[in-house]
Amino acid sequence: MDLDLEGKVAIVTGGSRGIGLAIARRLAREGARLAICARDPARLEAAATSLAEAAGTTDAVVLARPADTSDAAARRAFVEQVLAKAGRIDILVNNAGTHLRATVDDLTEELLQRQLGDKVFGFLGMIQAVLPQMRRQGDGRIVNIIGQATRHPHPDRLPSGIANAAAQAMTKSVADAVARENIRVNSVCPQYIETDIIAATIEREMAARGVDRATAASGFTRANVLGRLGQAEEVADLVAFMVSDRADFVCGSSVSIDGGYNRYVFG
Amino acid sequence: MELGLRDKVAIVTGGSSGIGFAVARRLLREGAKVFICGREPERLEHSLAELASLGEVQGTSAHVDRPADAEKLVEAAVAAFGGLDIVVSNAGTHLKGRLEELSVEAVEAHFRTKVLGPWELARRAAPHLRRRGGGRFILIIGQAGKVPGRGVLASAVVNAAQHAFVKSLSDDLGRDGILVNAVCPSRIASPLTDRLEIDEEPYLGRSLEQQESGWGRTVPLGRWGDAEDIADAVAFMASERAGYLCGANIDVDGGYQRMIF
């Protein structure tokens, strides 16, 4: 199916590894031109090289520049540079964000601020930064990557639970606000994707509980219907569909990609 | 994006018109072999003739609310193409009316068409999908399930049951590699909506500003979608690119439904 993404300019935040890199790579393969940001310069450079390889051309990478999307000035500077280099912005994938664990007993205000800084202020700030250009174009596609702590609050995922629910509310509200200008905002909701974050969590479980990898991982694999972790590429394929012309009536929708993990009848 | 649908065998119910026809056409264009059914033999023949140039397509007339028809449909598709990989359960209708206009019998018939029909279809299809090592079952669910309203009582209740069916069935079949998901259309121009009187309640659940601006009269995107929009979402969900979607649904409704997740 032709996604008609050839020549589209796409920003992927947190695009240097994991889900973000897989999304950037898929979009590059579909002919999009990528602007990625992340916090670690070395990883970012490696990611840019891999994107050019995936697309078969260095033209596929408009910009790869370190930026922390929880920082308003960094967001503005990044978007300005993308515009200066590419002249347009068709797609924004808000992916950058850490998953912070804490319970009601140990959650500090600072930690919650950090979580909100990534996933709420960071996402919203990026949207505000690209909107003027998307409005000028009369076309824009925005996808927010929001983990399933929204649909599954959990005592030790308090910061994510709060931030993700807020990000979902933001997604729907902004989708309503800009839809008439032909800018589509949606969310893609992954859970238990085999990334560095999951690997680190499994290692922590192994150390904390003194169990082997399979036992530690079974806590994840048992928790979804398919009995396996998902791959970052699978999330990337869904995102590519959502930002494509093939989804141009999909607006304000929140799509789960979690192997059946969530327990929502309407989700 | 390569969907990996080449030579996959798909059943599309209600495939002779509207959304079902568009789904069949899209799957054929992606290289799948498609078996459609519809209620009216004449229209079915006409649609088959129209689709023939796109690939391998066959069909039969069937009423999905009759259990025997579901069995015959599945067996005919398997006989025609040697197996089954994808089922798109699209046949359905909309039952409009306020409480006193809706007899229990009418609601029961509606439930039979939209829940028990797909149920029997899934029951008959599952052994064949398992034989292929897995497959896809996709239900098309109108947005009355997520957006209740006056005069859509029957559809709201039955469509909500369809959502519960999809999620439960996805749990039931997921470990067999059969992924069950839904696509939820609204405001899609089709033969069904030609006769549909839209919403006497454009103000319900809308803010003062939205009411005054007329925003509430139609969807946030400000336009209607077409059957192709649904077909593209179905093709994605049916594809090998959607292997981790299980018990999920995609709204293809221009922003109409009001849930935040």
Tab-separated table of N, CA and C in Angstrom, chain A residues 1-3 26 30 150-151 164-165 168-169 171-173 175-180 182-184 186-187 189 191-193 221-231 233-242 245-267, chain B residues 1-3 26 30 145-146 159-160 163-165 167 170-175 177-179 186-188 206 210 213-226 228-237 240-261:
chain	number	residue	atom	x	y	z
A	1	MET	N	0.859	-1.179	0.000
A	1	MET	CA	0.000	0.000	0.000
A	1	MET	C	0.898	1.233	0.000
A	2	ASP	N	0.650	2.121	-0.962
A	2	ASP	CA	1.485	3.313	-1.033
A	2	ASP	C	1.031	4.317	0.027
A	3	LEU	N	1.941	4.670	0.927
A	3	LEU	CA	1.588	5.594	2.008
A	3	LEU	C	1.711	7.057	1.576
A	26	ARG	N	11.493	3.604	9.439
A	26	ARG	CA	10.352	3.234	8.593
A	26	ARG	C	9.940	4.412	7.705
A	30	GLU	N	10.028	4.906	3.557
A	30	GLU	CA	8.858	5.302	2.757
A	30	GLU	C	9.136	6.585	1.981
A	150	THR	N	-1.495	4.754	30.967
A	150	THR	CA	-2.786	5.448	30.983
A	150	THR	C	-3.905	4.468	31.275
A	151	ARG	N	-3.946	3.417	30.462
A	151	ARG	CA	-5.048	2.461	30.583
A	151	ARG	C	-4.828	1.516	31.756
A	164	ASN	N	0.786	10.189	31.352
A	164	ASN	CA	0.201	9.621	30.136
A	164	ASN	C	-1.280	9.960	30.008
A	165	ALA	N	-1.995	9.930	31.125
A	165	ALA	CA	-3.416	10.303	31.068
A	165	ALA	C	-3.542	11.758	30.627
A	168	GLN	N	-2.933	11.985	26.921
A	168	GLN	CA	-4.088	11.533	26.124
A	168	GLN	C	-5.153	12.626	26.043
A	169	ALA	N	-5.413	13.262	27.169
A	169	ALA	CA	-6.402	14.346	27.181
A	169	ALA	C	-5.934	15.479	26.279
A	171	THR	N	-3.953	15.168	23.690
A	171	THR	CA	-4.051	14.704	22.299
A	171	THR	C	-5.453	14.957	21.734
A	172	LYS	N	-6.466	14.539	22.486
A	172	LYS	CA	-7.843	14.669	21.984
A	172	LYS	C	-8.249	16.142	21.883
A	173	SER	N	-7.868	16.913	22.889
A	173	SER	CA	-8.244	18.337	22.874
A	173	SER	C	-7.586	19.079	21.717
A	175	ALA	N	-6.439	17.687	19.010
A	175	ALA	CA	-6.997	17.133	17.763
A	175	ALA	C	-8.260	17.894	17.378
A	176	ASP	N	-9.139	18.113	18.357
A	176	ASP	CA	-10.363	18.880	18.103
A	176	ASP	C	-10.037	20.298	17.634
A	177	ALA	N	-9.032	20.880	18.275
A	177	ALA	CA	-8.742	22.298	18.031
A	177	ALA	C	-8.188	22.559	16.635
A	178	VAL	N	-7.439	21.625	16.083
A	178	VAL	CA	-6.748	21.904	14.811
A	178	VAL	C	-7.276	21.100	13.626
A	179	ALA	N	-8.278	20.250	13.885
A	179	ALA	CA	-8.774	19.366	12.819
A	179	ALA	C	-9.270	20.161	11.610
A	180	ARG	N	-9.968	21.279	11.865
A	180	ARG	CA	-10.523	22.061	10.751
A	180	ARG	C	-9.453	22.653	9.852
A	182	ASN	N	-7.032	20.860	8.852
A	182	ASN	CA	-6.475	19.675	8.197
A	182	ASN	C	-5.174	19.209	8.855
A	183	ILE	N	-5.130	19.357	10.170
A	183	ILE	CA	-4.002	18.823	10.938
A	183	ILE	C	-4.574	17.718	11.824
A	184	ARG	N	-4.086	16.522	11.617
A	184	ARG	CA	-4.614	15.360	12.344
A	184	ARG	C	-3.701	14.992	13.497
A	186	ASN	N	-3.211	12.231	16.626
A	186	ASN	CA	-3.635	10.926	17.141
A	186	ASN	C	-2.594	10.421	18.130
A	187	SER	N	-2.940	9.365	18.849
A	187	SER	CA	-1.914	8.747	19.694
A	187	SER	C	-1.793	7.256	19.388
A	189	CYS	N	-0.316	3.797	21.265
A	189	CYS	CA	-0.076	3.414	22.657
A	189	CYS	C	0.567	2.035	22.772
A	191	GLN	N	2.904	-1.007	24.502
A	191	GLN	CA	3.276	-1.567	25.792
A	191	GLN	C	4.100	-2.820	25.549
A	192	TYR	N	5.090	-3.038	26.407
A	192	TYR	CA	5.937	-4.231	26.329
A	192	TYR	C	6.588	-4.418	24.967
A	193	ILE	N	7.253	-3.365	24.534
A	193	ILE	CA	8.042	-3.414	23.309
A	193	ILE	C	9.488	-3.687	23.715
A	221	THR	N	5.779	-11.105	29.458
A	221	THR	CA	5.186	-11.895	28.374
A	221	THR	C	3.870	-12.546	28.794
A	222	ARG	N	3.766	-12.907	30.078
A	222	ARG	CA	2.505	-13.468	30.562
A	222	ARG	C	1.389	-12.428	30.573
A	223	ALA	N	1.793	-11.161	30.649
A	223	ALA	CA	0.815	-10.097	30.865
A	223	ALA	C	0.067	-9.705	29.596
A	224	ASN	N	0.498	-10.209	28.447
A	224	ASN	CA	-0.308	-9.913	27.268
A	224	ASN	C	-0.751	-11.189	26.572
A	225	VAL	N	-1.772	-11.017	25.742
A	225	VAL	CA	-2.434	-12.169	25.134
A	225	VAL	C	-1.485	-12.944	24.226
A	226	LEU	N	-0.660	-12.209	23.482
A	226	LEU	CA	0.188	-12.885	22.500
A	226	LEU	C	1.378	-13.599	23.134
A	227	GLY	N	1.669	-13.306	24.399
A	227	GLY	CA	2.726	-14.031	25.095
A	227	GLY	C	4.127	-13.729	24.604
A	228	ARG	N	4.288	-12.546	24.017
A	228	ARG	CA	5.629	-12.144	23.570
A	228	ARG	C	5.770	-10.639	23.697
A	229	LEU	N	7.023	-10.176	23.700
A	229	LEU	CA	7.253	-8.742	23.626
A	229	LEU	C	7.087	-8.301	22.178
A	230	GLY	N	6.640	-7.081	21.990
A	230	GLY	CA	6.536	-6.550	20.634
A	230	GLY	C	7.864	-5.964	20.186
A	231	GLN	N	7.977	-5.714	18.898
A	231	GLN	CA	9.195	-5.129	18.347
A	231	GLN	C	8.957	-3.657	18.011
A	233	GLU	N	9.828	-2.135	15.505
A	233	GLU	CA	9.428	-2.012	14.090
A	233	GLU	C	7.904	-2.130	13.941
A	234	GLU	N	7.283	-2.906	14.811
A	234	GLU	CA	5.827	-3.071	14.723
A	234	GLU	C	5.107	-1.771	15.095
A	235	VAL	N	5.652	-1.080	16.077
A	235	VAL	CA	5.097	0.230	16.443
A	235	VAL	C	5.323	1.213	15.284
A	236	ALA	N	6.509	1.125	14.698
A	236	ALA	CA	6.863	2.029	13.602
A	236	ALA	C	5.907	1.870	12.421
A	237	ASP	N	5.533	0.635	12.116
A	237	ASP	CA	4.630	0.396	10.983
A	237	ASP	C	3.260	1.037	11.228
A	238	LEU	N	2.785	0.931	12.465
A	238	LEU	CA	1.495	1.553	12.808
A	238	LEU	C	1.588	3.076	12.699
A	239	VAL	N	2.681	3.633	13.214
A	239	VAL	CA	2.851	5.096	13.155
A	239	VAL	C	2.910	5.557	11.698
A	240	ALA	N	3.624	4.801	10.875
A	240	ALA	CA	3.730	5.170	9.452
A	240	ALA	C	2.345	5.197	8.811
A	241	PHE	N	1.517	4.215	9.142
A	241	PHE	CA	0.145	4.218	8.622
A	241	PHE	C	-0.606	5.456	9.111
A	242	MET	N	-0.501	5.736	10.412
A	242	MET	CA	-1.281	6.831	11.009
A	242	MET	C	-0.914	8.201	10.426
A	245	ASP	N	-1.279	9.378	4.106
A	245	ASP	CA	-2.515	9.782	3.441
A	245	ASP	C	-3.589	8.709	3.544
A	246	ARG	N	-3.171	7.478	3.801
A	246	ARG	CA	-4.132	6.371	3.901
A	246	ARG	C	-4.958	6.461	5.181
A	247	ALA	N	-4.570	7.350	6.082
A	247	ALA	CA	-5.309	7.494	7.345
A	247	ALA	C	-5.858	8.912	7.461
A	248	ASP	N	-6.231	9.517	6.315
A	248	ASP	CA	-6.538	10.943	6.401
A	248	ASP	C	-7.922	11.264	6.981
A	249	PHE	N	-8.656	10.228	7.423
A	249	PHE	CA	-9.902	10.484	8.173
A	249	PHE	C	-9.756	10.011	9.624
A	250	VAL	N	-8.534	9.630	9.991
A	250	VAL	CA	-8.266	9.193	11.365
A	250	VAL	C	-7.789	10.410	12.154
A	251	CYS	N	-8.569	10.783	13.156
A	251	CYS	CA	-8.329	12.049	13.843
A	251	CYS	C	-8.785	11.903	15.289
A	252	GLY	N	-7.916	12.231	16.230
A	252	GLY	CA	-8.299	12.149	17.643
A	252	GLY	C	-8.515	10.721	18.109
A	253	SER	N	-7.850	9.783	17.454
A	253	SER	CA	-7.995	8.372	17.829
A	253	SER	C	-6.766	7.932	18.624
A	254	SER	N	-6.949	6.929	19.449
A	254	SER	CA	-5.875	6.429	20.295
A	254	SER	C	-5.791	4.919	20.063
A	255	VAL	N	-4.726	4.478	19.439
A	255	VAL	CA	-4.660	3.080	19.006
A	255	VAL	C	-3.655	2.298	19.851
A	256	SER	N	-4.131	1.236	20.459
A	256	SER	CA	-3.275	0.400	21.300
A	256	SER	C	-2.461	-0.558	20.456
A	257	ILE	N	-1.191	-0.698	20.798
A	257	ILE	CA	-0.368	-1.734	20.163
A	257	ILE	C	0.405	-2.404	21.290
A	258	ASP	N	-0.207	-3.434	21.828
A	258	ASP	CA	0.280	-3.992	23.088
A	258	ASP	C	0.078	-5.496	23.199
A	259	GLY	N	-0.136	-6.157	22.083
A	259	GLY	CA	-0.302	-7.611	22.119
A	259	GLY	C	-1.485	-8.072	22.953
A	260	GLY	N	-2.417	-7.177	23.204
A	260	GLY	CA	-3.616	-7.539	23.963
A	260	GLY	C	-3.500	-7.266	25.453
A	261	TYR	N	-2.491	-6.492	25.846
A	261	TYR	CA	-2.238	-6.226	27.267
A	261	TYR	C	-3.386	-5.473	27.946
A	262	ASN	N	-3.869	-4.415	27.309
A	262	ASN	CA	-4.843	-3.562	28.010
A	262	ASN	C	-6.199	-4.263	28.113
A	263	ARG	N	-6.921	-3.922	29.131
A	263	ARG	CA	-8.188	-4.594	29.441
A	263	ARG	C	-9.398	-3.745	29.100
A	264	TYR	N	-9.225	-2.785	28.216
A	264	TYR	CA	-10.321	-1.889	27.868
A	264	TYR	C	-11.148	-2.449	26.724
A	265	VAL	N	-12.446	-2.508	26.899
A	265	VAL	CA	-13.321	-2.980	25.837
A	265	VAL	C	-13.335	-1.984	24.658
A	266	PHE	N	-13.294	-0.694	24.959
A	266	PHE	CA	-13.360	0.318	23.893
A	266	PHE	C	-11.985	0.838	23.502
A	267	GLY	N	-10.922	0.253	24.076
A	267	GLY	CA	-9.579	0.805	23.820
A	267	GLY	C	-8.831	0.038	22.773
B	1	MET	N	4.432	0.896	1.793
B	1	MET	CA	4.760	-0.130	2.792
B	1	MET	C	4.194	-1.464	2.317
B	2	GLU	N	5.059	-2.440	2.250
B	2	GLU	CA	4.620	-3.765	1.787
B	2	GLU	C	3.770	-4.420	2.874
B	3	LEU	N	2.528	-4.743	2.551
B	3	LEU	CA	1.627	-5.267	3.571
B	3	LEU	C	1.705	-6.792	3.721
B	26	ARG	N	-9.570	-3.007	-2.042
B	26	ARG	CA	-8.245	-2.709	-1.509
B	26	ARG	C	-7.436	-3.994	-1.298
B	30	GLU	N	-3.920	-5.316	-3.091
B	30	GLU	CA	-2.716	-5.724	-2.357
B	30	GLU	C	-2.339	-7.164	-2.667
B	145	GLY	N	-21.499	2.711	19.180
B	145	GLY	CA	-21.000	1.992	20.356
B	145	GLY	C	-20.257	2.898	21.315
B	146	LYS	N	-19.546	3.875	20.759
B	146	LYS	CA	-18.786	4.796	21.612
B	146	LYS	C	-19.520	6.115	21.832
B	159	ASN	N	-23.745	-2.251	19.308
B	159	ASN	CA	-22.355	-1.981	18.939
B	159	ASN	C	-21.422	-2.100	20.146
B	160	ALA	N	-21.911	-1.713	21.319
B	160	ALA	CA	-21.104	-1.885	22.534
B	160	ALA	C	-20.855	-3.376	22.766
B	163	HIS	N	-18.038	-4.448	20.631
B	163	HIS	CA	-16.725	-4.119	21.209
B	163	HIS	C	-16.314	-5.174	22.240
B	164	ALA	N	-17.264	-5.563	23.088
B	164	ALA	CA	-16.969	-6.585	24.101
B	164	ALA	C	-16.627	-7.911	23.422
B	165	PHE	N	-17.319	-8.181	22.318
B	165	PHE	CA	-17.048	-9.408	21.549
B	165	PHE	C	-15.618	-9.387	20.995
B	167	LYS	N	-12.964	-7.658	21.992
B	167	LYS	CA	-11.917	-7.745	23.016
B	167	LYS	C	-11.862	-9.156	23.607
B	170	SER	N	-10.490	-11.592	21.076
B	170	SER	CA	-9.038	-11.414	20.881
B	170	SER	C	-8.267	-12.133	21.985
B	171	ASP	N	-8.815	-12.136	23.198
B	171	ASP	CA	-8.202	-12.901	24.291
B	171	ASP	C	-8.276	-14.394	23.995
B	172	ASP	N	-9.431	-14.798	23.477
B	172	ASP	CA	-9.688	-16.218	23.257
B	172	ASP	C	-8.803	-16.806	22.159
B	173	LEU	N	-8.570	-16.029	21.104
B	173	LEU	CA	-7.869	-16.570	19.929
B	173	LEU	C	-6.423	-16.101	19.786
B	174	GLY	N	-6.026	-15.119	20.611
B	174	GLY	CA	-4.710	-14.496	20.442
B	174	GLY	C	-3.546	-15.468	20.493
B	175	ARG	N	-3.587	-16.370	21.436
B	175	ARG	CA	-2.459	-17.303	21.573
B	175	ARG	C	-2.357	-18.274	20.404
B	177	GLY	N	-2.479	-17.150	17.476
B	177	GLY	CA	-1.989	-16.304	16.380
B	177	GLY	C	-3.095	-15.679	15.555
B	178	ILE	N	-4.328	-15.793	16.045
B	178	ILE	CA	-5.442	-15.154	15.332
B	178	ILE	C	-5.711	-13.810	16.012
B	179	LEU	N	-5.431	-12.737	15.302
B	179	LEU	CA	-5.541	-11.405	15.889
B	179	LEU	C	-6.907	-10.816	15.567
B	186	SER	N	-17.318	6.280	11.345
B	186	SER	CA	-18.495	7.133	11.429
B	186	SER	C	-18.350	8.212	10.380
B	187	ARG	N	-19.479	8.745	9.960
B	187	ARG	CA	-19.474	9.819	8.963
B	187	ARG	C	-18.732	9.405	7.694
B	188	ILE	N	-19.058	8.192	7.249
B	188	ILE	CA	-18.518	7.663	6.005
B	188	ILE	C	-19.668	7.623	5.012
B	206	ARG	N	-21.813	19.412	23.514
B	206	ARG	CA	-20.936	20.429	22.907
B	206	ARG	C	-20.919	21.678	23.769
B	210	GLN	N	-18.802	25.743	20.718
B	210	GLN	CA	-18.931	24.765	19.636
B	210	GLN	C	-20.329	24.803	19.034
B	213	SER	N	-20.627	28.017	16.868
B	213	SER	CA	-19.812	28.024	15.648
B	213	SER	C	-20.291	26.970	14.644
B	214	GLY	N	-21.242	26.131	15.073
B	214	GLY	CA	-21.710	25.081	14.170
B	214	GLY	C	-20.779	23.885	14.124
B	215	TRP	N	-19.761	23.924	14.946
B	215	TRP	CA	-18.756	22.849	14.987
B	215	TRP	C	-19.406	21.504	15.291
B	216	GLY	N	-20.418	21.561	16.159
B	216	GLY	CA	-21.052	20.326	16.593
B	216	GLY	C	-21.888	19.638	15.520
B	217	ARG	N	-22.143	20.329	14.405
B	217	ARG	CA	-22.996	19.730	13.378
B	217	ARG	C	-22.295	18.619	12.617
B	218	THR	N	-21.015	18.691	12.591
B	218	THR	CA	-20.309	17.642	11.858
B	218	THR	C	-19.054	17.278	12.638
B	219	VAL	N	-18.178	16.490	12.053
B	219	VAL	CA	-17.022	16.010	12.802
B	219	VAL	C	-15.941	17.089	12.866
B	220	PRO	N	-14.998	16.959	13.794
B	220	PRO	CA	-13.927	17.950	13.878
B	220	PRO	C	-13.219	18.226	12.545
B	221	LEU	N	-12.976	17.197	11.728
B	221	LEU	CA	-12.267	17.440	10.464
B	221	LEU	C	-13.097	18.267	9.481
B	222	GLY	N	-14.412	18.356	9.738
B	222	GLY	CA	-15.243	19.241	8.909
B	222	GLY	C	-15.602	18.664	7.559
B	223	ARG	N	-15.410	17.390	7.375
B	223	ARG	CA	-15.795	16.752	6.110
B	223	ARG	C	-16.162	15.304	6.395
B	224	TRP	N	-16.821	14.674	5.453
B	224	TRP	CA	-17.116	13.247	5.580
B	224	TRP	C	-15.979	12.436	4.975
B	225	GLY	N	-15.838	11.220	5.468
B	225	GLY	CA	-14.881	10.304	4.874
B	225	GLY	C	-15.557	9.464	3.813
B	226	ASP	N	-14.779	8.608	3.174
B	226	ASP	CA	-15.399	7.681	2.236
B	226	ASP	C	-14.971	6.249	2.551
B	228	GLU	N	-13.163	4.237	1.116
B	228	GLU	CA	-11.724	3.970	0.955
B	228	GLU	C	-10.962	4.170	2.258
B	229	ASP	N	-11.382	5.155	3.037
B	229	ASP	CA	-10.705	5.430	4.311
B	229	ASP	C	-10.784	4.210	5.231
B	230	ILE	N	-11.930	3.574	5.238
B	230	ILE	CA	-12.101	2.372	6.075
B	230	ILE	C	-11.301	1.214	5.494
B	231	ALA	N	-11.358	1.091	4.175
B	231	ALA	CA	-10.663	-0.013	3.503
B	231	ALA	C	-9.164	0.032	3.799
B	232	ASP	N	-8.594	1.228	3.812
B	232	ASP	CA	-7.155	1.353	4.054
B	232	ASP	C	-6.806	0.925	5.480
B	233	ALA	N	-7.644	1.309	6.447
B	233	ALA	CA	-7.392	0.907	7.834
B	233	ALA	C	-7.544	-0.608	7.996
B	234	VAL	N	-8.535	-1.173	7.330
B	234	VAL	CA	-8.735	-2.623	7.393
B	234	VAL	C	-7.534	-3.344	6.776
B	235	ALA	N	-7.073	-2.849	5.629
B	235	ALA	CA	-5.928	-3.487	4.962
B	235	ALA	C	-4.710	-3.459	5.866
B	236	PHE	N	-4.501	-2.315	6.541
B	236	PHE	CA	-3.365	-2.258	7.470
B	236	PHE	C	-3.529	-3.297	8.574
B	237	MET	N	-4.709	-3.357	9.173
B	237	MET	CA	-4.929	-4.306	10.278
B	237	MET	C	-4.844	-5.751	9.832
B	240	GLU	N	0.599	-8.040	7.536
B	240	GLU	CA	1.689	-8.532	8.379
B	240	GLU	C	2.356	-7.392	9.150
B	241	ARG	N	2.058	-6.175	8.797
B	241	ARG	CA	2.624	-5.020	9.498
B	241	ARG	C	1.891	-4.770	10.819
B	242	ALA	N	0.820	-5.504	11.075
B	242	ALA	CA	0.014	-5.270	12.289
B	242	ALA	C	0.016	-6.488	13.207
B	243	GLY	N	1.173	-7.108	13.351
B	243	GLY	CA	1.263	-8.360	14.111
B	243	GLY	C	1.195	-8.219	15.626
B	244	TYR	N	1.264	-6.986	16.134
B	244	TYR	CA	1.211	-6.818	17.599
B	244	TYR	C	-0.071	-6.108	18.027
B	245	LEU	N	-0.979	-5.886	17.052
B	245	LEU	CA	-2.285	-5.313	17.391
B	245	LEU	C	-3.236	-6.451	17.736
B	246	CYS	N	-3.742	-6.443	18.936
B	246	CYS	CA	-4.593	-7.541	19.390
B	246	CYS	C	-5.652	-6.944	20.311
B	247	GLY	N	-6.909	-7.075	19.937
B	247	GLY	CA	-7.986	-6.490	20.737
B	247	GLY	C	-7.998	-4.976	20.694
B	248	ALA	N	-7.456	-4.421	19.618
B	248	ALA	CA	-7.375	-2.956	19.489
B	248	ALA	C	-8.455	-2.454	18.541
B	249	ASN	N	-8.644	-1.145	18.519
B	249	ASN	CA	-9.509	-0.587	17.492
B	249	ASN	C	-9.017	0.776	17.037
B	250	ILE	N	-9.270	1.059	15.771
B	250	ILE	CA	-8.897	2.357	15.182
B	250	ILE	C	-10.183	3.092	14.825
B	251	ASP	N	-10.308	4.309	15.315
B	251	ASP	CA	-11.445	5.142	14.924
B	251	ASP	C	-11.140	5.773	13.578
B	252	VAL	N	-12.018	5.584	12.629
B	252	VAL	CA	-11.864	6.284	11.349
B	252	VAL	C	-13.119	7.121	11.196
B	253	ASP	N	-13.114	8.278	11.852
B	253	ASP	CA	-14.362	9.005	12.047
B	253	ASP	C	-14.185	10.521	12.043
B	254	GLY	N	-13.037	10.982	11.564
B	254	GLY	CA	-12.821	12.424	11.502
B	254	GLY	C	-12.826	13.108	12.849
B	255	GLY	N	-12.652	12.333	13.913
B	255	GLY	CA	-12.597	12.913	15.255
B	255	GLY	C	-13.924	12.928	15.992
B	256	TYR	N	-14.925	12.243	15.413
B	256	TYR	CA	-16.295	12.286	15.938
B	256	TYR	C	-16.424	11.776	17.380
B	257	GLN	N	-15.827	10.640	17.674
B	257	GLN	CA	-16.056	10.057	19.011
B	257	GLN	C	-15.324	10.882	20.087
B	258	ARG	N	-15.834	10.835	21.297
B	258	ARG	CA	-15.383	11.761	22.334
B	258	ARG	C	-14.488	11.136	23.412
B	259	MET	N	-14.128	9.865	23.283
B	259	MET	CA	-13.285	9.270	24.326
B	259	MET	C	-11.858	9.783	24.186
B	260	ILE	N	-11.186	10.001	25.338
B	260	ILE	CA	-9.800	10.455	25.205
B	260	ILE	C	-8.837	9.279	25.095
B	261	PHE	N	-9.270	8.086	25.453
B	261	PHE	CA	-8.490	6.867	25.175
B	261	PHE	C	-9.352	5.644	25.386
